[in-house]
Tab-separated table of C-alpha atoms in Angstrom:
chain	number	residue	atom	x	y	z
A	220	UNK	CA	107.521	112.999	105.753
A	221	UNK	CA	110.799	111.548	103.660
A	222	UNK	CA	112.880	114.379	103.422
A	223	UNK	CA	115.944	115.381	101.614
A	224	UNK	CA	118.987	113.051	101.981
A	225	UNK	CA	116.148	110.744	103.083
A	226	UNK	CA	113.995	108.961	100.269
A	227	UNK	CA	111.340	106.208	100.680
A	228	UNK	CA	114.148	104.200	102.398
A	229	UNK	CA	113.373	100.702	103.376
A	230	UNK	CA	110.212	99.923	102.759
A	231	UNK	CA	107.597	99.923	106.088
A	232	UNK	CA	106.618	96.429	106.649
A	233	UNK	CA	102.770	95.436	106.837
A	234	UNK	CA	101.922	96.429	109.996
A	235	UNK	CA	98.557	94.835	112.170
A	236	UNK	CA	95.225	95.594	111.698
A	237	UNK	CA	94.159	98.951	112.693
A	238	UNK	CA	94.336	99.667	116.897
A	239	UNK	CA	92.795	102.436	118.918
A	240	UNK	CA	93.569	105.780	118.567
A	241	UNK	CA	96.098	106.431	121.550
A	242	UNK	CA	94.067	108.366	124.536
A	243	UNK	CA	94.936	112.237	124.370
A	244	UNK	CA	98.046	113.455	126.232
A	245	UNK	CA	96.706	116.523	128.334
A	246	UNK	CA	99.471	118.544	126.834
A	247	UNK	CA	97.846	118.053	123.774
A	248	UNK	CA	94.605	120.227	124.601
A	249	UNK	CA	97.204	122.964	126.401
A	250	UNK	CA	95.463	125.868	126.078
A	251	UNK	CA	98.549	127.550	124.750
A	252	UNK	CA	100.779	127.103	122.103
A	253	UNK	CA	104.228	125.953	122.470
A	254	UNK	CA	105.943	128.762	120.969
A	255	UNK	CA	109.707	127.568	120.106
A	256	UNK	CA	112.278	129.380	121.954
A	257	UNK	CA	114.237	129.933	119.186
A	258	UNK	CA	118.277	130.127	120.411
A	259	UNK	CA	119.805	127.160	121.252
A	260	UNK	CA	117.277	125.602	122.814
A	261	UNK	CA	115.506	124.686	119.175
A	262	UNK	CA	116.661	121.898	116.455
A	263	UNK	CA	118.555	124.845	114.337
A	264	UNK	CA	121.548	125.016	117.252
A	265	UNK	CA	122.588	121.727	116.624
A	266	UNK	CA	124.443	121.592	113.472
A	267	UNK	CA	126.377	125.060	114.778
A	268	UNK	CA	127.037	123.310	117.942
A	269	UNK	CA	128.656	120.606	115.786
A	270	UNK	CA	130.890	122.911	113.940
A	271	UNK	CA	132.044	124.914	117.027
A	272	UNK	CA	133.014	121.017	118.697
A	273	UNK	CA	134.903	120.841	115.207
A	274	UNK	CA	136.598	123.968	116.594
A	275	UNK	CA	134.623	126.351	113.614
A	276	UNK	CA	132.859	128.792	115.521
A	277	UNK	CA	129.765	130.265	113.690
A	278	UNK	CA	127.950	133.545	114.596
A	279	UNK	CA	124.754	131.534	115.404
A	280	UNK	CA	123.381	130.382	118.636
A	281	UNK	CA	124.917	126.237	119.322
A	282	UNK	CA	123.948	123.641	121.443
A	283	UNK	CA	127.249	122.859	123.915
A	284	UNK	CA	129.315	119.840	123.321
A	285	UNK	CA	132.674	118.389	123.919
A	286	UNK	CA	135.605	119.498	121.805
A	287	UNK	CA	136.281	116.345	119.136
A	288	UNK	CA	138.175	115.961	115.673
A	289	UNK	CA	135.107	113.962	114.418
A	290	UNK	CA	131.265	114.722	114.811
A	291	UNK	CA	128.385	112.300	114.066
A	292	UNK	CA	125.006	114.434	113.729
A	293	UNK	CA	122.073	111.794	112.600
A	294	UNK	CA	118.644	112.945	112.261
A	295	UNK	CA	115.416	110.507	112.793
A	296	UNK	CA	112.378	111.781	110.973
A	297	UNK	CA	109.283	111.478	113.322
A	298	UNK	CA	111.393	110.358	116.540
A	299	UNK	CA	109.708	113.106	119.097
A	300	UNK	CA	110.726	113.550	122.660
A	301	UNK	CA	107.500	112.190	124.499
A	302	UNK	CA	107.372	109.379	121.820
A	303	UNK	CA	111.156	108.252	122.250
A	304	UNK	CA	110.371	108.789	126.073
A	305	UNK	CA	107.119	106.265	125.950
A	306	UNK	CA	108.418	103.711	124.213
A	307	UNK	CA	111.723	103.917	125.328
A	308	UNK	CA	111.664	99.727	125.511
A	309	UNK	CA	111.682	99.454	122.201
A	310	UNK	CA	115.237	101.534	121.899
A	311	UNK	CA	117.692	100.573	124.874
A	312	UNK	CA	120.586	102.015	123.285
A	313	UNK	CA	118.758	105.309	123.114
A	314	UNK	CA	117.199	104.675	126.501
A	315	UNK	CA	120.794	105.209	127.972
A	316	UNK	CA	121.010	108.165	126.249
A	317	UNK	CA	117.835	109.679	127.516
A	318	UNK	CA	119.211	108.752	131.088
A	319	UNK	CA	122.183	110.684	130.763
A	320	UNK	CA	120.396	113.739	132.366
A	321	UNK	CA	119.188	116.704	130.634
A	322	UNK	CA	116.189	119.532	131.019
A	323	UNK	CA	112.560	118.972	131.468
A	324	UNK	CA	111.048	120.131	128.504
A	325	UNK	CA	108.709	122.558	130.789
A	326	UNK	CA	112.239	124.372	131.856
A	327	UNK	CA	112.029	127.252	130.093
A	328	UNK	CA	116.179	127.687	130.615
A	329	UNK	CA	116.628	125.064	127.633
A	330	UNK	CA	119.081	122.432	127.602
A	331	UNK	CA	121.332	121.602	130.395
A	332	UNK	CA	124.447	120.154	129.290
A	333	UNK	CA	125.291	116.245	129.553
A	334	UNK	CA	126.457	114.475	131.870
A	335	UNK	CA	126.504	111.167	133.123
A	336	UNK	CA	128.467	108.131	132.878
A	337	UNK	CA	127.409	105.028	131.213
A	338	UNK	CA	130.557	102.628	130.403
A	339	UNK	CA	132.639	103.727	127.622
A	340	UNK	CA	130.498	106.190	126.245
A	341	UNK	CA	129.790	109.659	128.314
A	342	UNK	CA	126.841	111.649	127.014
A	343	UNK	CA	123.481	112.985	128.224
A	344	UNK	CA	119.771	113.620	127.040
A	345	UNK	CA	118.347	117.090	126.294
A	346	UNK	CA	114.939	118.814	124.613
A	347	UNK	CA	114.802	121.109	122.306
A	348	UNK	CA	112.106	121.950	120.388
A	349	UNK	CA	111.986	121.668	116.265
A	350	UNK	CA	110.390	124.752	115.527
A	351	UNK	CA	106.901	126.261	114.021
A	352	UNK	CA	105.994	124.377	111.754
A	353	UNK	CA	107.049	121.121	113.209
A	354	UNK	CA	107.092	119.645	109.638
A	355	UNK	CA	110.465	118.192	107.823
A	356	UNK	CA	111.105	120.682	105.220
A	357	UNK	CA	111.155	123.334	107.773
A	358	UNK	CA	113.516	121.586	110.542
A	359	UNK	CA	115.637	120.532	107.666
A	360	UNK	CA	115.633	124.210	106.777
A	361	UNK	CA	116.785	125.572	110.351
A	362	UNK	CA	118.880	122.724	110.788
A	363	UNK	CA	120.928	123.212	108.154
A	364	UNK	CA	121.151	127.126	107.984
A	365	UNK	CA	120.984	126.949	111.916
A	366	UNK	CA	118.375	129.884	111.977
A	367	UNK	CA	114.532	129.685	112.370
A	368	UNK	CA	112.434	129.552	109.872
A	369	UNK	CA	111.250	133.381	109.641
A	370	UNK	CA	114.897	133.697	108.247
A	371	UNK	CA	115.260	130.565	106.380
A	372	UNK	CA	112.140	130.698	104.495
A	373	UNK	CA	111.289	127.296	104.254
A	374	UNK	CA	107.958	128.001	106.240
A	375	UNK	CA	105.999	124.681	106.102
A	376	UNK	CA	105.304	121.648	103.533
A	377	UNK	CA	103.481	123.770	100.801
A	378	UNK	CA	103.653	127.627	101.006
A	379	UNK	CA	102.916	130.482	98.292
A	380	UNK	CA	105.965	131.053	95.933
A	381	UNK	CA	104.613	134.701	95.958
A	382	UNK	CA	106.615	135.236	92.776
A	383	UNK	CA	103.977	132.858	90.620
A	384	UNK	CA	101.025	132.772	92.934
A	385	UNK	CA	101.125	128.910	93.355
A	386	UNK	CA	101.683	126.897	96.059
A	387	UNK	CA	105.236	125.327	96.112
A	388	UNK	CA	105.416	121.514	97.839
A	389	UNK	CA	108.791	122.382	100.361
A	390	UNK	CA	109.629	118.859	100.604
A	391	UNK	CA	109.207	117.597	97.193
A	392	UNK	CA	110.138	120.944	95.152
A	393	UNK	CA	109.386	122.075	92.002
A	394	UNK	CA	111.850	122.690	88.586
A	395	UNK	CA	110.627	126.027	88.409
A	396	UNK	CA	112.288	127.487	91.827
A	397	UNK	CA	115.786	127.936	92.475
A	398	UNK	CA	116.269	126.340	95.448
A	399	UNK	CA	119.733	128.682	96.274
A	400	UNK	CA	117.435	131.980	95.719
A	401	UNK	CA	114.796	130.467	97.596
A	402	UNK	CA	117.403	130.419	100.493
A	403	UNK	CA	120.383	132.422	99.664
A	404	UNK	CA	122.025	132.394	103.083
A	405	UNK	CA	124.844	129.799	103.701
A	406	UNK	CA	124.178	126.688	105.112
A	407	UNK	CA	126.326	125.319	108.052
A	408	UNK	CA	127.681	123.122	105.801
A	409	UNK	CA	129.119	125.614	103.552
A	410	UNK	CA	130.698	127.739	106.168
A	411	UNK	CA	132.334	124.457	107.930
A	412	UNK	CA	133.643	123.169	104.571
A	413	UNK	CA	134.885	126.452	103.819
A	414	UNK	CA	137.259	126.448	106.909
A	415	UNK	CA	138.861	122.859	105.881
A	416	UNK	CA	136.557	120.398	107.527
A	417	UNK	CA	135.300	117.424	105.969
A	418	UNK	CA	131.879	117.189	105.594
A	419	UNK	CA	129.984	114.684	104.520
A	420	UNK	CA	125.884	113.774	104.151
A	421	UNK	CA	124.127	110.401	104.004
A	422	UNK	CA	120.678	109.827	102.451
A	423	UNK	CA	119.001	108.295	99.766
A	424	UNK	CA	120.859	108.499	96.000
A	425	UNK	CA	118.078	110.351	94.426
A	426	UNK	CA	118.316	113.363	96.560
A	427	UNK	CA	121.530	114.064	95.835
A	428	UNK	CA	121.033	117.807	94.670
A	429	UNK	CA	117.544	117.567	94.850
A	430	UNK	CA	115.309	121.078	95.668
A	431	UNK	CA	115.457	120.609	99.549
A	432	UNK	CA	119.021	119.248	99.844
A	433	UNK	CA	120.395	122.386	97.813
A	434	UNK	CA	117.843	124.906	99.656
A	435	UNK	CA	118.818	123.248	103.325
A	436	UNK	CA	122.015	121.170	103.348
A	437	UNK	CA	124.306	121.900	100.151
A	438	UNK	CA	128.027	121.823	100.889
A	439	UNK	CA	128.621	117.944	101.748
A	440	UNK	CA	130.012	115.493	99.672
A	441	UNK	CA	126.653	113.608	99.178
A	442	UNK	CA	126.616	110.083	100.258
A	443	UNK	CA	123.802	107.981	98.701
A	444	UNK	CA	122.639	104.752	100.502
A	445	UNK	CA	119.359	102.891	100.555
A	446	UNK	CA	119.171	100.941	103.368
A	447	UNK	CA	119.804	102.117	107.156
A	448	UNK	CA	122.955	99.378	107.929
A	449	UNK	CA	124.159	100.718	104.921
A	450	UNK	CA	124.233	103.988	105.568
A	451	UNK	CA	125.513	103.383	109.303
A	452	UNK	CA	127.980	101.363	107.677
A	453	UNK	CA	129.076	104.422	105.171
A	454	UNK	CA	129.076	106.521	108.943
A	455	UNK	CA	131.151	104.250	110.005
A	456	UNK	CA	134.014	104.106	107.062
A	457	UNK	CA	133.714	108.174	107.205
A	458	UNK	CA	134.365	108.482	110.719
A	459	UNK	CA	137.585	107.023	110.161
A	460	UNK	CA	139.080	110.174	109.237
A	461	UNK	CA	138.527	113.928	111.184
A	462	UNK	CA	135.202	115.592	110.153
A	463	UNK	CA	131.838	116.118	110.000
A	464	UNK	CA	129.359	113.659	108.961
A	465	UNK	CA	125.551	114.091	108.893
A	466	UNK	CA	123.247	110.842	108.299
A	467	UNK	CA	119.169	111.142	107.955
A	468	UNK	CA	116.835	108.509	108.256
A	469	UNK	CA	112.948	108.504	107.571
A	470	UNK	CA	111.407	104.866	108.235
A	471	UNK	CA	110.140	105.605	111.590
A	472	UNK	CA	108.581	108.698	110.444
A	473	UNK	CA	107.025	106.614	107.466
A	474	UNK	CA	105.346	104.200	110.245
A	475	UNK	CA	104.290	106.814	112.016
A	476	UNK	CA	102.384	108.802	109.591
A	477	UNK	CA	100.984	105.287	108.148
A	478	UNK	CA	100.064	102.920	111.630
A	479	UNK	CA	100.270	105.464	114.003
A	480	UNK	CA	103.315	106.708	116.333
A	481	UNK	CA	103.173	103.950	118.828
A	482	UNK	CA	101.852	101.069	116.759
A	483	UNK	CA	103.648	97.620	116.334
A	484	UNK	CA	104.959	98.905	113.214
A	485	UNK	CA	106.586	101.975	114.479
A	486	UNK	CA	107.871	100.185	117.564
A	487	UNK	CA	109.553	97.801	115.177
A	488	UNK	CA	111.021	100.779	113.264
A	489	UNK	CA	112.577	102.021	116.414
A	490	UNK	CA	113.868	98.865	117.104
A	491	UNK	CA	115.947	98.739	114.030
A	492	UNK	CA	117.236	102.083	114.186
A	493	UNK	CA	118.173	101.348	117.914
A	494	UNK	CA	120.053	98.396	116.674
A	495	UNK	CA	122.155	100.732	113.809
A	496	UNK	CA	122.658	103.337	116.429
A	497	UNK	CA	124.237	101.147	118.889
A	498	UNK	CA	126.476	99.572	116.108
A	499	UNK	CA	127.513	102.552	115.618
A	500	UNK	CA	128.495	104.278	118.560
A	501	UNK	CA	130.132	100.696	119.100
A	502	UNK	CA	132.541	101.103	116.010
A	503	UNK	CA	133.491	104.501	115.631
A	504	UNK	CA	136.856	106.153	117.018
A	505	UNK	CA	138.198	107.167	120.289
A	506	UNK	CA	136.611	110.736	121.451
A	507	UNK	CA	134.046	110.458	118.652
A	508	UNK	CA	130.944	112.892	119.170
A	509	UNK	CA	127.508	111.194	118.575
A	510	UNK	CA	124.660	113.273	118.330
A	511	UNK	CA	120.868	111.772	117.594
A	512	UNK	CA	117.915	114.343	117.209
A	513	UNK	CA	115.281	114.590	115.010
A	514	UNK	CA	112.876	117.276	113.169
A	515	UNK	CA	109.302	116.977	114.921
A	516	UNK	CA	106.952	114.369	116.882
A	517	UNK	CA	103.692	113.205	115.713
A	518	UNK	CA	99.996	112.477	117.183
A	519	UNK	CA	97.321	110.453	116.138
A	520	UNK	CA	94.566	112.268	114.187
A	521	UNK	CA	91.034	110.461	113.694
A	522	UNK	CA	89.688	110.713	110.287
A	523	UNK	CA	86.365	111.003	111.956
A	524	UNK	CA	88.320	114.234	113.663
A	525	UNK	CA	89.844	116.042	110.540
A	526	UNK	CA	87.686	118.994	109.090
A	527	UNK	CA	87.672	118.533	105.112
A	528	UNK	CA	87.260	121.935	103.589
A	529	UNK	CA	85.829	120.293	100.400
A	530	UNK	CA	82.725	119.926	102.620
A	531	UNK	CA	82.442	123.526	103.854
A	532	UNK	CA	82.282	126.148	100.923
A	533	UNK	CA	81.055	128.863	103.777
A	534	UNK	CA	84.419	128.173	105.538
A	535	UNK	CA	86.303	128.560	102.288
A	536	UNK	CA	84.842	131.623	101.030
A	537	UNK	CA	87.553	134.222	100.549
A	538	UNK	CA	90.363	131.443	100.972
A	539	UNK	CA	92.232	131.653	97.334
A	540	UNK	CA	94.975	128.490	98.180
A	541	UNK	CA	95.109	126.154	101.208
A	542	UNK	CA	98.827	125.598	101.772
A	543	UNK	CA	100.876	124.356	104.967
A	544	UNK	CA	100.251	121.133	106.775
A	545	UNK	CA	97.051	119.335	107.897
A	546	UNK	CA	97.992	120.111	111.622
A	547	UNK	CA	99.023	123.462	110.486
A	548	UNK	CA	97.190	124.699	108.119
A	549	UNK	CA	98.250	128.028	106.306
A	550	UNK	CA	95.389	129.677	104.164
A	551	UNK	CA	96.146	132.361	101.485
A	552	UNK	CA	93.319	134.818	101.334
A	553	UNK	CA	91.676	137.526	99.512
A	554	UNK	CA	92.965	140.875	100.082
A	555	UNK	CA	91.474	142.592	103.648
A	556	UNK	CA	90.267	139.314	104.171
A	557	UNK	CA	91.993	137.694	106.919
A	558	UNK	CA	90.276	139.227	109.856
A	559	UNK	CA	86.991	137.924	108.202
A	560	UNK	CA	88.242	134.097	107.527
A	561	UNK	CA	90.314	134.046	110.795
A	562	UNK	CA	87.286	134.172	112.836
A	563	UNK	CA	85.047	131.854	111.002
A	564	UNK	CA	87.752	129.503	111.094
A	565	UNK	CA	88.161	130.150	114.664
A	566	UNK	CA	84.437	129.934	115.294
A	567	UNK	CA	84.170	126.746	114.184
A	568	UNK	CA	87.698	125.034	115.705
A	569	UNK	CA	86.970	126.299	119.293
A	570	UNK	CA	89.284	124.623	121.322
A	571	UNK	CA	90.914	121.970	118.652
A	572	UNK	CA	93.037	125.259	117.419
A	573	UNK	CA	94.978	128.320	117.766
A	574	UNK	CA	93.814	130.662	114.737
A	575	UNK	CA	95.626	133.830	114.481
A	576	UNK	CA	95.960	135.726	111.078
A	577	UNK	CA	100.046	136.316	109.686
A	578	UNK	CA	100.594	139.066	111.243
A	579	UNK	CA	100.036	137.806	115.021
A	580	UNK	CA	101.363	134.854	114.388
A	581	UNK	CA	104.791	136.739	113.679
A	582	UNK	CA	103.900	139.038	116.384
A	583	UNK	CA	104.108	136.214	118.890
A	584	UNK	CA	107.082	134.757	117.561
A	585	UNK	CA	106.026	131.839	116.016
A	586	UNK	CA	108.476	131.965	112.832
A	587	UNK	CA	111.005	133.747	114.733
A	588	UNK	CA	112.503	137.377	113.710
A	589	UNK	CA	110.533	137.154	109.643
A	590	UNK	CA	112.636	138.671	107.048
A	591	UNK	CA	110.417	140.716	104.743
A	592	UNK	CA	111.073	138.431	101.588
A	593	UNK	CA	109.882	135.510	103.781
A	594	UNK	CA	106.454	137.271	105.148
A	595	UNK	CA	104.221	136.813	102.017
A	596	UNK	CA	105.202	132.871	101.892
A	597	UNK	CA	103.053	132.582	105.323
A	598	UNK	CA	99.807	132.281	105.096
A	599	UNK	CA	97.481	135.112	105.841
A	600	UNK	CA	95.580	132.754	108.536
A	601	UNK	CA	97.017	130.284	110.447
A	602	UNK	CA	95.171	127.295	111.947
A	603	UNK	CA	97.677	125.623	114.266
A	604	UNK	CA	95.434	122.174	115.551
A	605	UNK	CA	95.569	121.865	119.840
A	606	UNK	CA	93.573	118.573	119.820
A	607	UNK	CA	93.650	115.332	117.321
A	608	UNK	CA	92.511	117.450	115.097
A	609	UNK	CA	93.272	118.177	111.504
A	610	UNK	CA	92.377	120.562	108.328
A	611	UNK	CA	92.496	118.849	104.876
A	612	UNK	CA	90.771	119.350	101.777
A	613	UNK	CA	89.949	116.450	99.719
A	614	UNK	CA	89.750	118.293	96.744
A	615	UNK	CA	93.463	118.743	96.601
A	616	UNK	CA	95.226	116.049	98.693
A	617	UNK	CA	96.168	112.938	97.218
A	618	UNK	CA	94.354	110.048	98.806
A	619	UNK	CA	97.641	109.049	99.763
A	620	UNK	CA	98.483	111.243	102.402
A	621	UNK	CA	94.645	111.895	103.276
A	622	UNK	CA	94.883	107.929	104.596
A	623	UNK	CA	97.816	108.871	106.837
A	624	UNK	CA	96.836	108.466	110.772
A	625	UNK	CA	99.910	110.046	112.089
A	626	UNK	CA	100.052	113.989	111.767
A	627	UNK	CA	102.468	116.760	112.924
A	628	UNK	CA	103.126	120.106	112.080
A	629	UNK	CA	101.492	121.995	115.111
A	630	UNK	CA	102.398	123.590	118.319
A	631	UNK	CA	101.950	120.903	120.406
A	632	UNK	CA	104.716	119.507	123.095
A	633	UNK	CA	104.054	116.188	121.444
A	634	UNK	CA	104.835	117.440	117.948
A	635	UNK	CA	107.678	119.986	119.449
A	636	UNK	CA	109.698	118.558	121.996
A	637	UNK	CA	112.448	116.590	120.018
A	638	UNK	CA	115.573	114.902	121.792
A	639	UNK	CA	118.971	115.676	121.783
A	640	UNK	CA	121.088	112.880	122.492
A	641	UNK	CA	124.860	112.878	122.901
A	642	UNK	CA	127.585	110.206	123.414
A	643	UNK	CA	131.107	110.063	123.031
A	644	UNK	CA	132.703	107.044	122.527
A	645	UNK	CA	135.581	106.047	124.653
């Protein structure tokens, strides 16, 4: 989904007529979830990675990388491991990144380092994972606060604002939540500007200070740019001086969730932010840190495969609000309800889910450590999809995003494992 600092961005071209539903990966019907590992071998040790590189060393677990006076952190929406990996043709400038070296993202030790030598850049490829759920508002959340989400609190795309009883929409906000008591906790951002470090963000103008960018990412000088040369260009002129700079872009998530992850259209995404990258990396200063990660993957979902709960009152009965995401669906239920709703809900996904009410969920550590004023914004069941599979409810969902084909949210290596790329320029 666009995301704070993000925007609707260039506009996705037309893309081709509609192609068959990619084959399923047989990681996608694991029979367990992928449970983050939540250290540094998830999405929210990059930013505090950055800062230590920036020689600001945070009390927060950080990805390792080379000492620099300048540090490059861009984020592509949608860009997940095992997609980058496929279709790694379509990027080439990436490509060299992802043969760097790194871990298998089956190693349960985490990330690896970087090594390698390619030219005048030195750098490597890693996998983390983005975190549960692997939906924007929620990486954005441990990205920029570099904890999980249990401590964040930004626990999916719409969760209960327990203080009104309604759903609030994570990503787009609402005027009646205060987005700094929402999250109260610094941001990385804060704490690195606080010790004299420039730090800078790049996105679209009209999130400048919007709900999510003050919730996840306040304390940068906001940098608002449309277009993606543009806002590599605005990198670029940053990078000229010592500092850190953070850039965001959502176009290949926006293909994604519209054609499909894999489709023409999406390759052609990834082609152009290949091209920006490599510009880039190409024009920035001597000993210049690039980093390139992103905030979940994507799968195809079927519309013949998604379960509309407009369509099943007997599966609804007892559910008060249907929050979360359609591949992670979070339902708020009456009270001493949940055991009763968890297992018709499991019942009838079988295999295409893990259902587990709020309080295993946390038990297995799917949140992370859950500070109490985060718990009642989780739903009391969970329904986390395994397959291409997908819970929506017609009733509610604009037609919009009910027309999307590309999904995420779930606990699924394909919407999970993210990259973490590193270069720096010689």
């Amino acid at each position: 989904m666009p995301a704070a600092g993000a925007g609707p961005a260039r506009p996705v071209a037309p893309g081709p007529p509609p192609r068959p539903v990619m084959p399923v990966h047989p990681s996608v019907s694991s029979s367990a979830p992928r449970i983050p590992r939540y250290g540094t071998s998830t999405l929210s040790a990059v930013l505090p990675g950055a800062a230590a590189a920036l020689g600001v060393r945070l009390p927060l677990p950080a990805v390792e990388l080379p000492a620099a006076e300048r540090v490059c952190v861009v984020l592509v929406d949608g860009l997940g491991y095992r997609q980058l990996s496929e279709h790694r043709r379509s990027a080439p400038f990436l490509a060299t990144l992802l043969d760097g070296g790194g871990s298998d993202p089956s190693d349960p030790s985490g990330p690896s380092g970087h090594s390698g030598e390619r030219g005048d850049r030195d750098g490597g490829g890693d996998v983390l994972q983005a975190g549960c759920p692997s939906t924007t508002a929620t990486s954005l959340g441990s990205l920029g606060t570099g904890r999980p989400p249990g401590s964040h609190g930004l626990v999916g795309y719409e969760v209960l604002d327990p203080g009104s009883g309604r759903l609030l929409n994570e990503l787009r906000w609402s005027p009646d939540v205060d987005p700094v008591r929402w999250q109260p906790g610094a941001t990385v951002f804060e704490q690195v500007a606080a010790a004299g470090v420039a730090v800078h963000s790049i996105g679209a103008p009209e999130f400048d200070g919007s709900g999510l960018t003050e919730a996840a990412l306040r304390g940068a000088r906001f940098h608002g740019v449309r277009r993606w040369p543009g806002r590599v260009d605005a990198a670029i002129e940053l990078l000229a001086e010592p500092g850190l700079v953070y850039a965001y872009w959502g176009d290949v998530d926006g293909a994604g969730h519209v054609y499909g992850p894999g489709s023409s259209a999406w390759r052609r995404e990834l082609r152009h932010l290949d091209r920006g990258l490599d510009r880039l990396a190409r024009s920035v200063p001597h000993g210049t840190v690039l980093v390139v990660t992103a905030d979940h993957g994507m799968v195809d979902v079927p519309h013949e495969s998604r379960l509309d709960l407009a369509e099943r009152p007997d599966l609804t009965r007892e559910v008060r609000l249907v929050g979360g995401d359609p591949r992670l669906a979070q339902l708020y239920v009456e009270p001493g309800a949940g055991d009763r709703v968890a297992g018709r809900f499991a019942d009838e996904a079988g295999d295409r889910a893990w259902v587990r009410t709020r309080d295993e969920a946390v038990a297995e550590g799917w949140f992370g450590p859950v500070d109490a004023a985060v718990l009642p914004r989780i739903g009391d069941v969970l329904v986390a999809a395994r397959s291409q599979w997908a819970v929506v409810d017609s009733r509610t969902t604009p037609k919009t995003l009910l027309s999307l084909e590309g999904q995420h949210g779930s606990l699924t290596p394909e919407e999970q494992d993210i990259p973490l790329l590193t270069t720096v320029v010689h």
